[in-house]
CSV table of C-alpha atoms and ligand atoms in Angstrom, one decimal:
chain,number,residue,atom,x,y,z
A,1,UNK,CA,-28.3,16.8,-13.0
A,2,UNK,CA,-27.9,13.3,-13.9
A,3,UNK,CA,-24.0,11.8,-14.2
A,4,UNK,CA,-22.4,8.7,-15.3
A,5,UNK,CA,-19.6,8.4,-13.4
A,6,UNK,CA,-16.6,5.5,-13.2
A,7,UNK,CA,-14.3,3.6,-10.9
A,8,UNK,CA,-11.8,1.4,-10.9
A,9,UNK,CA,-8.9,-0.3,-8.1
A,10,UNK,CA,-5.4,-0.4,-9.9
A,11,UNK,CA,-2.2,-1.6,-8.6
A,12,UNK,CA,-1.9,-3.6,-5.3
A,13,UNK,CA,-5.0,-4.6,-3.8
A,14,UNK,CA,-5.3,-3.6,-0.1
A,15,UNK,CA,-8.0,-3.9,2.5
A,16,UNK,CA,-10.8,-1.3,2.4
A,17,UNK,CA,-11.4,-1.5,-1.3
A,18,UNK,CA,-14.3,-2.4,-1.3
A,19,UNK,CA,-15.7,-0.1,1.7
A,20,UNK,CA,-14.8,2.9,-0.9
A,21,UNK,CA,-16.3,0.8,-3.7
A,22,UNK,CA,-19.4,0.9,-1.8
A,23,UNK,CA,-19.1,4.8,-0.7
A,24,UNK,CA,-18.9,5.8,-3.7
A,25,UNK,CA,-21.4,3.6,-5.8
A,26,UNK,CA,-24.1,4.5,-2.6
A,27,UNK,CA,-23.4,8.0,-2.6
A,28,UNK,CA,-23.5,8.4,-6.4
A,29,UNK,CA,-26.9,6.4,-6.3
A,30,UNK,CA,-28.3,9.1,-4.0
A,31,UNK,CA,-28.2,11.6,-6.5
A,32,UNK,CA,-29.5,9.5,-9.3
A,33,UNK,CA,-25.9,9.1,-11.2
A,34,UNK,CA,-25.2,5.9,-13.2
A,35,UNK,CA,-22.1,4.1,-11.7
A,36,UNK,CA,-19.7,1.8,-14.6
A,37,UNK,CA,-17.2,-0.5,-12.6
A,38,UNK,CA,-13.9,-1.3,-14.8
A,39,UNK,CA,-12.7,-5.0,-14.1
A,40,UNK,CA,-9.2,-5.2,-13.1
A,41,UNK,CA,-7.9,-1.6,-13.3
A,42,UNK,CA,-6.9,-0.2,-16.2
A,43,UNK,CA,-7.2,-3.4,-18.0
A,44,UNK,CA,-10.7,-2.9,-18.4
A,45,UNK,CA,-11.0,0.2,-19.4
A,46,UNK,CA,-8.7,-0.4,-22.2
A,47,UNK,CA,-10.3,-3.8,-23.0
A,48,UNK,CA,-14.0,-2.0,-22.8
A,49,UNK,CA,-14.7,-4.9,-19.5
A,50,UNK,CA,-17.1,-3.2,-17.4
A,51,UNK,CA,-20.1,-3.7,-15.5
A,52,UNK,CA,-22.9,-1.2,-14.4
A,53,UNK,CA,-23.2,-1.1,-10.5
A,54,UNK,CA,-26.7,-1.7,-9.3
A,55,UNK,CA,-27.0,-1.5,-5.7
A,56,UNK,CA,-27.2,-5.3,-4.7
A,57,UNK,CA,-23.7,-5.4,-6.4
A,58,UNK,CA,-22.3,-2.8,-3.5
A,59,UNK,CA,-24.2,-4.2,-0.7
A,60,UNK,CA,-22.9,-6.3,1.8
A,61,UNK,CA,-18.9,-5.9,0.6
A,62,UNK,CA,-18.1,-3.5,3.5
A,63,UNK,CA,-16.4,-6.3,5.5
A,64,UNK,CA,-14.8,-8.0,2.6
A,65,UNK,CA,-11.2,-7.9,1.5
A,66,UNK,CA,-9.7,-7.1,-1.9
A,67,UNK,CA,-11.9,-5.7,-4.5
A,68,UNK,CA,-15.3,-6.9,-5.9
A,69,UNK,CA,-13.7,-5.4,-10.0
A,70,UNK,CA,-10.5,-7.0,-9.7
A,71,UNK,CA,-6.9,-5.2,-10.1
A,72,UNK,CA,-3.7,-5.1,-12.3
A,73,UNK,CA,-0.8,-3.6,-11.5
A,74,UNK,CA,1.0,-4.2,-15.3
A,75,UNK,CA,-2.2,-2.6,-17.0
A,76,UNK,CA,-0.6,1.0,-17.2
A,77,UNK,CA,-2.3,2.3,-20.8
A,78,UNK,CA,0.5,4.7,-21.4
A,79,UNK,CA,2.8,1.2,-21.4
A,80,UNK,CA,0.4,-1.2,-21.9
A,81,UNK,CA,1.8,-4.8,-22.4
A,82,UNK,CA,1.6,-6.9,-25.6
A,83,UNK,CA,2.0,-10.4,-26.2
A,84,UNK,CA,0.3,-13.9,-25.0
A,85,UNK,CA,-1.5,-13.7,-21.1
A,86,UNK,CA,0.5,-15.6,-18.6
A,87,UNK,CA,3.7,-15.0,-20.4
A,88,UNK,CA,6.2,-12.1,-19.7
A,89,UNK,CA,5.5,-9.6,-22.0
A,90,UNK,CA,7.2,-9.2,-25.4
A,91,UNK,CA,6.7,-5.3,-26.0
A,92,UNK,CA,4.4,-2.1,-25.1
A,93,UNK,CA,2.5,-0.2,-26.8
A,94,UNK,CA,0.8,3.0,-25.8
A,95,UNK,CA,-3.0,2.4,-25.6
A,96,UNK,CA,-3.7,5.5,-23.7
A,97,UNK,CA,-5.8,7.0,-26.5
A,98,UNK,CA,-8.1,3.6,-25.6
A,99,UNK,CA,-9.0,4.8,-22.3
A,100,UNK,CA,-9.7,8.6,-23.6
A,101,UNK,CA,-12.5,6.8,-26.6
A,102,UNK,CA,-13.5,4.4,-23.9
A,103,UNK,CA,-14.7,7.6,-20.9
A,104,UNK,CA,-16.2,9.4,-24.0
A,105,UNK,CA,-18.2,6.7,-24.9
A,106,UNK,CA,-19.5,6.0,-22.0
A,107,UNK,CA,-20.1,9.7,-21.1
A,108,UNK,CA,-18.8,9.3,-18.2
A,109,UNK,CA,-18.3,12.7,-15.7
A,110,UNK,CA,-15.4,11.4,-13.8
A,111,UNK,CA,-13.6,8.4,-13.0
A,112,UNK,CA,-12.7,7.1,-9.6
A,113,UNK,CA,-9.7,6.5,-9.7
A,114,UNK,CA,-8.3,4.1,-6.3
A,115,UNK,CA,-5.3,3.4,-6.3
A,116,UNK,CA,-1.6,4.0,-5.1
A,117,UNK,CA,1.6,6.3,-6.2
A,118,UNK,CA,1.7,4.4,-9.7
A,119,UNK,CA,-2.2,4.4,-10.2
A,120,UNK,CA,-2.6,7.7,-9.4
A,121,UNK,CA,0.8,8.9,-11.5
A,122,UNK,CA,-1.1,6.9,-14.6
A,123,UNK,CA,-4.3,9.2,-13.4
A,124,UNK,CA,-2.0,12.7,-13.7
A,125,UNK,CA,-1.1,11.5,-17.4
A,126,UNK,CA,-4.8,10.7,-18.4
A,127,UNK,CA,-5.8,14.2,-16.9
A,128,UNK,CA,-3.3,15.8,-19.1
A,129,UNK,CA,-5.6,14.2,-22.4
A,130,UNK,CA,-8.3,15.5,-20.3
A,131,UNK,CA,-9.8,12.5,-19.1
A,132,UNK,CA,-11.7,13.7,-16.2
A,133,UNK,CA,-9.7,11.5,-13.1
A,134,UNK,CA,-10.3,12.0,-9.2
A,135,UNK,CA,-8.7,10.2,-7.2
A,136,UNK,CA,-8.6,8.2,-3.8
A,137,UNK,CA,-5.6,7.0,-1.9
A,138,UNK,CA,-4.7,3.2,-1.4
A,139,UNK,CA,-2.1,1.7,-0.1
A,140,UNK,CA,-1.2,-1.0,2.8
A,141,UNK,CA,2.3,0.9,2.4
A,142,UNK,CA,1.1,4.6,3.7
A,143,UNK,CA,3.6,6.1,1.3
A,144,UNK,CA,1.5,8.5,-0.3
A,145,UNK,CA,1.6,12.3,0.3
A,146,UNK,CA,-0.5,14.9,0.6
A,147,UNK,CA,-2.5,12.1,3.2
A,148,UNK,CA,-1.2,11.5,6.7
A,149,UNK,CA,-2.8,8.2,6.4
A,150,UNK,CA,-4.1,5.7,3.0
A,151,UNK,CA,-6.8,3.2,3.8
A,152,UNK,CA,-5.4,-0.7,4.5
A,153,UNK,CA,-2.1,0.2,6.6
A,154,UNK,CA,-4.2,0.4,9.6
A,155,UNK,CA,-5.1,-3.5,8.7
A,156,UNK,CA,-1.6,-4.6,7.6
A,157,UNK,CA,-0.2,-2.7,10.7
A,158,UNK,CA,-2.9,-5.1,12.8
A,159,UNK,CA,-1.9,-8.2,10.6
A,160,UNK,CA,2.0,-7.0,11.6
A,161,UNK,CA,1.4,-6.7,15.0
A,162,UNK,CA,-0.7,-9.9,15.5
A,163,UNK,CA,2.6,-11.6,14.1
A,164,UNK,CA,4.9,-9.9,16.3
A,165,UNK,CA,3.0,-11.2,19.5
A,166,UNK,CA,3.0,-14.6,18.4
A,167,UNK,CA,6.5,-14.7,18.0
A,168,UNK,CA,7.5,-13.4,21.2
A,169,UNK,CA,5.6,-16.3,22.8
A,170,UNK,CA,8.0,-19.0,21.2
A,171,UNK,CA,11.0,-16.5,20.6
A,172,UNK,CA,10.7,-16.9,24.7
A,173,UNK,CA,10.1,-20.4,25.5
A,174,UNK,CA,12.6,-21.4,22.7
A,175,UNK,CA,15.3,-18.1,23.9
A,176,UNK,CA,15.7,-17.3,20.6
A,177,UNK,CA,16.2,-14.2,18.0
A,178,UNK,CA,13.1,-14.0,16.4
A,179,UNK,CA,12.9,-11.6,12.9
A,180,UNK,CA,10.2,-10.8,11.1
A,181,UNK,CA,10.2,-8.8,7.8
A,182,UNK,CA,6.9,-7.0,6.7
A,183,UNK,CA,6.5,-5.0,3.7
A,184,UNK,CA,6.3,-1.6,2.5
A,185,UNK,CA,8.2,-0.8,-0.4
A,186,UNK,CA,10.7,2.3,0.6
A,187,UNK,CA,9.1,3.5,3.5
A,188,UNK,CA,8.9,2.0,7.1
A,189,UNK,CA,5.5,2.7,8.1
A,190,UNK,CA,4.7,-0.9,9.2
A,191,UNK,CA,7.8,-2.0,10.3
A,192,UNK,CA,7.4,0.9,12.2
A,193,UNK,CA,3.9,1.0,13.7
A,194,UNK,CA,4.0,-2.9,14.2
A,195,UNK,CA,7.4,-3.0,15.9
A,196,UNK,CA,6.5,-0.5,18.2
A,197,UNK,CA,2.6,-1.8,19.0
A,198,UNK,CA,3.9,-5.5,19.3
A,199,UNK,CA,6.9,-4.2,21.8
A,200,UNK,CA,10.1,-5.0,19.9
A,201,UNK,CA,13.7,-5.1,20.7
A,202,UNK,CA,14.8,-3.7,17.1
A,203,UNK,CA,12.7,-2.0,14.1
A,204,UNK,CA,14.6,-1.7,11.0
A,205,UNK,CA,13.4,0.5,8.7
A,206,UNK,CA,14.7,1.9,4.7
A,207,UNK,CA,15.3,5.1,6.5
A,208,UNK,CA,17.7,4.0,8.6
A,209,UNK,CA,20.9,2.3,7.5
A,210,UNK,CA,21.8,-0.5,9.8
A,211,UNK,CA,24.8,-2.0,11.0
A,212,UNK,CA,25.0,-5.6,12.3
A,213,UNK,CA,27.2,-4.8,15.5
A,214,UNK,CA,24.5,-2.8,16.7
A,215,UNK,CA,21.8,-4.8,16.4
A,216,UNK,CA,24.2,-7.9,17.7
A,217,UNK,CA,24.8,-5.6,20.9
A,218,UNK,CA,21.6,-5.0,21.4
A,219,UNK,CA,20.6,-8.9,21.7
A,220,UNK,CA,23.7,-9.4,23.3
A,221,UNK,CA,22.7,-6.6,25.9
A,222,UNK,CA,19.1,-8.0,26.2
A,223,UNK,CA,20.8,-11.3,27.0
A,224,UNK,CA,23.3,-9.9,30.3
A,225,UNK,CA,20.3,-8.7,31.6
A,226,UNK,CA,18.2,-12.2,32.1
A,227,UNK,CA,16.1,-11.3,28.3
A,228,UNK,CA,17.2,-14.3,26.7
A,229,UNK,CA,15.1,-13.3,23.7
A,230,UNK,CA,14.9,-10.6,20.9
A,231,UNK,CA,12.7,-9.6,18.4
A,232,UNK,CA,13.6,-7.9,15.5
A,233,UNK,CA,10.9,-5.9,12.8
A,234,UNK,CA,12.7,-5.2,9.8
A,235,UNK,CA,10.8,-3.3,7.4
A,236,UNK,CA,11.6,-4.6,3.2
A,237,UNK,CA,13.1,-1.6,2.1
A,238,UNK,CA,15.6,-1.6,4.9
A,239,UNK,CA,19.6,-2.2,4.2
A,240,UNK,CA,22.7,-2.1,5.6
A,241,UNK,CA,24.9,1.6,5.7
A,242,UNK,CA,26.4,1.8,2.9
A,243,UNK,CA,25.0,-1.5,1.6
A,244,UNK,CA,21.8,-1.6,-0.8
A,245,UNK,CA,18.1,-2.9,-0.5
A,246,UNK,CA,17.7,-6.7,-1.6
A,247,UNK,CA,15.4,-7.4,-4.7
A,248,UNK,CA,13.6,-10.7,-4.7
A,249,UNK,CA,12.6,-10.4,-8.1
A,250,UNK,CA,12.0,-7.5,-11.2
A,251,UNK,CA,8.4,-7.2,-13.1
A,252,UNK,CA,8.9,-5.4,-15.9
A,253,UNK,CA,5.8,-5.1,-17.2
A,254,UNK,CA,4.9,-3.3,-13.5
A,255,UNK,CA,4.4,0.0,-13.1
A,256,UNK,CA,7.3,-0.5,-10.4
A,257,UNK,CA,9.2,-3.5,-11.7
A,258,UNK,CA,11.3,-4.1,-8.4
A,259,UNK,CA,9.9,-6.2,-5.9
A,260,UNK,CA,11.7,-5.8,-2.5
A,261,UNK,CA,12.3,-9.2,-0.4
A,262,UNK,CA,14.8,-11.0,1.4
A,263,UNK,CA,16.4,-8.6,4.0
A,264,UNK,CA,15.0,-10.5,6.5
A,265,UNK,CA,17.5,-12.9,6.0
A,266,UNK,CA,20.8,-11.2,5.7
A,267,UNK,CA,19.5,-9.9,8.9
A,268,UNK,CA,18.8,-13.2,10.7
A,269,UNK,CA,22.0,-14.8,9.2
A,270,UNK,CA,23.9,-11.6,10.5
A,271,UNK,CA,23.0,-11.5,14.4
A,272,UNK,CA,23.3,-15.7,14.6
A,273,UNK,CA,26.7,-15.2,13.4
A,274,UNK,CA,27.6,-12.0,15.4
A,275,UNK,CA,26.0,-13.5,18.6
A,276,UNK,CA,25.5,-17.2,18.4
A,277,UNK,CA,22.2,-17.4,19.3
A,278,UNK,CA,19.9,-19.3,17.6
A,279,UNK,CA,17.7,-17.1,14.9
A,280,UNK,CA,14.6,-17.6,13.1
A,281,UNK,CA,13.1,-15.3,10.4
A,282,UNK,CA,9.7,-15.6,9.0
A,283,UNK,CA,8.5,-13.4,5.8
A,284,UNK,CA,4.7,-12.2,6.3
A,285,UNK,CA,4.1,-11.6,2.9
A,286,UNK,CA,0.9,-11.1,1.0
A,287,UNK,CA,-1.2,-13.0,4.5
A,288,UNK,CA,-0.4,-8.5,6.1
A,289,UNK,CA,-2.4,-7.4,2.9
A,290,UNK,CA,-5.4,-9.8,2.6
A,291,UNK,CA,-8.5,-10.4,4.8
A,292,UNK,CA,-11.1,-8.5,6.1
A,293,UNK,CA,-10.3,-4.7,6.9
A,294,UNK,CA,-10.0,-3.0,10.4
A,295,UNK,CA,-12.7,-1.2,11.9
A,296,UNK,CA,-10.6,2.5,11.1
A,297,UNK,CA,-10.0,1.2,7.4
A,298,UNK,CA,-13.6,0.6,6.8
A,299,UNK,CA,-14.4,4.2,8.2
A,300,UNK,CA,-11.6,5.8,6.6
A,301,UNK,CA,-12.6,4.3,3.3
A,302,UNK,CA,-16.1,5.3,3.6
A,303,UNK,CA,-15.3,8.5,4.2
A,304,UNK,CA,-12.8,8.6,1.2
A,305,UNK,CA,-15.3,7.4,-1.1
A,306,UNK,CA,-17.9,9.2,-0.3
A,307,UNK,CA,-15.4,12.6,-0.2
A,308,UNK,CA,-14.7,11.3,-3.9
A,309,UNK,CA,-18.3,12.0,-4.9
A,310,UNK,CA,-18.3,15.4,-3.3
A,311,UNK,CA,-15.2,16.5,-5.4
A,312,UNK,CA,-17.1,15.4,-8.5
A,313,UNK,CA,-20.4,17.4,-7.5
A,314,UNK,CA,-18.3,20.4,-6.6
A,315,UNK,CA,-16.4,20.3,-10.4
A,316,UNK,CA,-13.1,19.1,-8.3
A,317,UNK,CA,-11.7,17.0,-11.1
A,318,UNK,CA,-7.6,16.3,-10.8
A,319,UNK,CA,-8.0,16.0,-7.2
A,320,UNK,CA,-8.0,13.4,-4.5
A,321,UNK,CA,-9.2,12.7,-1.4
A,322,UNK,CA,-7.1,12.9,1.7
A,323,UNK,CA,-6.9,13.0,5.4
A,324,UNK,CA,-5.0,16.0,7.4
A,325,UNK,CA,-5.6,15.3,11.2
A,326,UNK,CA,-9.4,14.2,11.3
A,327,UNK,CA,-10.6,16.4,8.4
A,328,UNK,CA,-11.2,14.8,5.1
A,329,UNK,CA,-9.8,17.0,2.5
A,330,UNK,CA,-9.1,17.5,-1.2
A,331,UNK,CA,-5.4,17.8,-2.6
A,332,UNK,CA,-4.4,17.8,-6.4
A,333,UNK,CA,-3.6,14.6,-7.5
A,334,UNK,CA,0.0,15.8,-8.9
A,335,UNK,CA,0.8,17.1,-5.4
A,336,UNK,CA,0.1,13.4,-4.1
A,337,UNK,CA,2.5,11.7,-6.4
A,338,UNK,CA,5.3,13.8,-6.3
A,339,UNK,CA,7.4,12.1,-4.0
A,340,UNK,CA,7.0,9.6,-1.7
A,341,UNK,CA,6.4,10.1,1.9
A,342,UNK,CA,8.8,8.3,4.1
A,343,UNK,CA,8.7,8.2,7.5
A,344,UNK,CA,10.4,11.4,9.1
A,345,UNK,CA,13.8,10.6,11.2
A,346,UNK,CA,12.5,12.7,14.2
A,347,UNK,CA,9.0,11.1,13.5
A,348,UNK,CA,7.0,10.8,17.7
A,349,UNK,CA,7.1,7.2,17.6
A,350,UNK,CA,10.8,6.7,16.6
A,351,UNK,CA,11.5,9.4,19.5
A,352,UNK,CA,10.0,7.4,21.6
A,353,UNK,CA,10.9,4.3,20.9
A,354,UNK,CA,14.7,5.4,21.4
A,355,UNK,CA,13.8,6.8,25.0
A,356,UNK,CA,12.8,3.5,25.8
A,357,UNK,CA,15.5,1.5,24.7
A,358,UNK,CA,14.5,0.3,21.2
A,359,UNK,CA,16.9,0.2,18.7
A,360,UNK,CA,17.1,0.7,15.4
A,361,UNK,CA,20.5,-0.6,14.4
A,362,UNK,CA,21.9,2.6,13.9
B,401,LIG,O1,2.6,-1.7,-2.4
B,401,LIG,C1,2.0,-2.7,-1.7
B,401,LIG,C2,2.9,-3.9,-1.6
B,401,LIG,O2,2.3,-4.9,-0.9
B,401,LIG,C3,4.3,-3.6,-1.1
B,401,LIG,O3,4.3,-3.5,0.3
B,401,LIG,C4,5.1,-4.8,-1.6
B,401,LIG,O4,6.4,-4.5,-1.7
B,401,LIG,C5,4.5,-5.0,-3.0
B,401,LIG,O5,3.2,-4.4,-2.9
B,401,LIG,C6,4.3,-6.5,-3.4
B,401,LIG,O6,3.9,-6.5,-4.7
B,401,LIG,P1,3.3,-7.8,-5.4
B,401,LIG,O7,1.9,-8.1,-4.8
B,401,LIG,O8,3.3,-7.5,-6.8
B,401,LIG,O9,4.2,-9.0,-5.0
């Protein structure tokens, strides 16, 4: 049977878009189904912008970073915001009942949804006025459950890593403190994963509360011993016991208005006060969530968009793709938003980063 199917990228964008993009549009060709591709998010489905995919459009993205339909994270419909573009918004309005006309319209089987915790939250409210959503998980931040793994971490972990072994060169010659804060909202899955593939001295991370001695006598440690140099991963989320997470800036008009950012600093300022040695801090920023995707992300979004299709030929609306172990499987979108997967105190890699003398300020 012939389908018209959707798909849109909401929220952050993240590397590996575009390999899904083209899983699903190529798989959807290859049964004959018309594909409609909504420009930035939500956005365009409430403002009817939309394009059909031929398959020139899909070809030749695979290696390409960001997303060929754009992305808003401030288009939720169900809070949609009013006022002049380019300005902070002056009110909301609920334009939900938009997006519900504009899939009927359309005739469309499904929409594809990609997208992270507050894309796919916005897909479990649409699927509740029966708009037919599947989803597939995104996210540089790996904080989604019911996946052990989202598409575009795997990059940004790379991005992460490459950054911590540039800094060890000149934290050395210069014998230095080097920090470097990466992103990931709440959860420490880069700091993490980076911190323990580039080799550092201390990973931070929101999971575990800090304190400044302990990463001072670490350094100072390092230092007795002939390492005259330290380098510090501390994760965006992460604060000090007892203390609170620092907030660069609020969006409002965001699905999640709070934008993490600074930490870096109270940490840098912390141990070159505590120790006396010299500290630098960089901020990698937006640079660990652009560029072209890893190999794994390109595979892991192929196989995410293309498992996307499958759910919508098997009647699997409400439910998203996923990865348990090496399988590609299906769980219900609600189950995926529920809460937010942080990384696990007695997680392998913080185990064994502790037998080897890592710390983590605790
Ligand atoms: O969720 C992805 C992410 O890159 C987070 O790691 C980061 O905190 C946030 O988005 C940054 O958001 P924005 O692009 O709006 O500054």
């Amino acid at each position: 049977m012939s389908k018209r199917i959707g798909i849109l990228t909401a929220g952050g964008d993240c590397p590996g878009l575009n390999a899904v993009i083209r899983a699903v549009a190529k798989s959807a060709f290859g049964f004959g189904w018309e594909v409609v591709g909504f420009e930035d998010g939500f956005q365009g489905v409430v403002e009817n912008r939309f394009r059909w995919l031929e398959n020139e459009d899909v070809s030749g993205i695979l290696t390409h970073g960001g997303t060929i339909l754009g992305t808003s994270n401030v288009a939720n419909p169900f809070r949609y915001p009013v006022g002049v573009r380019g300005k902070p918004p002056a009110r909301f309005r609920d334009e939900s009942e938009k997006v519900v006309a504009c899939i009927r319209e359309l005739g469309l089987a499904a929409l594809v949804c990609i997208g992270g915790d507050g894309t796919l939250s916005i897909g479990a409210q649409l699927l509740r006025k029966k708009v037919p959503v599947v989803g597939v998980p995104k996210t540089i931040d790996n904080d989604l459950s019911g996946t052990d793994f989202t598409f575009g971490f795997d990059t940004a972990v790379t991005c992460a890593t490459d950054a911590v072994d540039r800094l060890h060169t000149t934290a050395a010659s210069h014998h230095r403190v080097m920090v470097l804060e990466v992103m990931g909202r709440y959860a420490g899955w880069i700091a993490l994963y980076s911190g323990m593939a580039g080799g550092a001295d201390v990973i931070l991370i929101p999971e575990i509360p800090f304190r400044i001695n302990a990463i001072a006598s670490c350094v100072r440690e390092r230092n007795q011993r002939g390492k005259r140099f330290s380098i510090v991963v501390v994760g965006e989320g992460a604060k000090p016991k007892g203390g609170k997470m620092v907030v660069k800036r609020r969006v409002q008009s965001s699905t999640d208005p709070i934008r993490l950012g600074g930490i870096g600093y109270v940490v840098g300022n912390g141990i070159e006060h505590a120790t006396g040695i010299e500290t630098r801090v960089s901020v990698l920023g937006h640079i660990q969530r652009g560029g072209s995707p890893t190999a794994r992300d390109r595979n892991l979004g192929t196989l995410f968009g293309n498992k996307a299709v499958e759910l919508i030929r098997e009647g699997k609306i409400g439910y998203m793709a996923a990865l348990r172990g090496s399988e590609i499987v299906s769980v219900p979108i609600g189950e995926a938003v529920r809460k937010l997967k942080l990384v696990p105190k007695n997680h392998p890699l913080i185990r064994a980063a502790r037998a080897i003398g890592i710390s983590f300020g605790d």
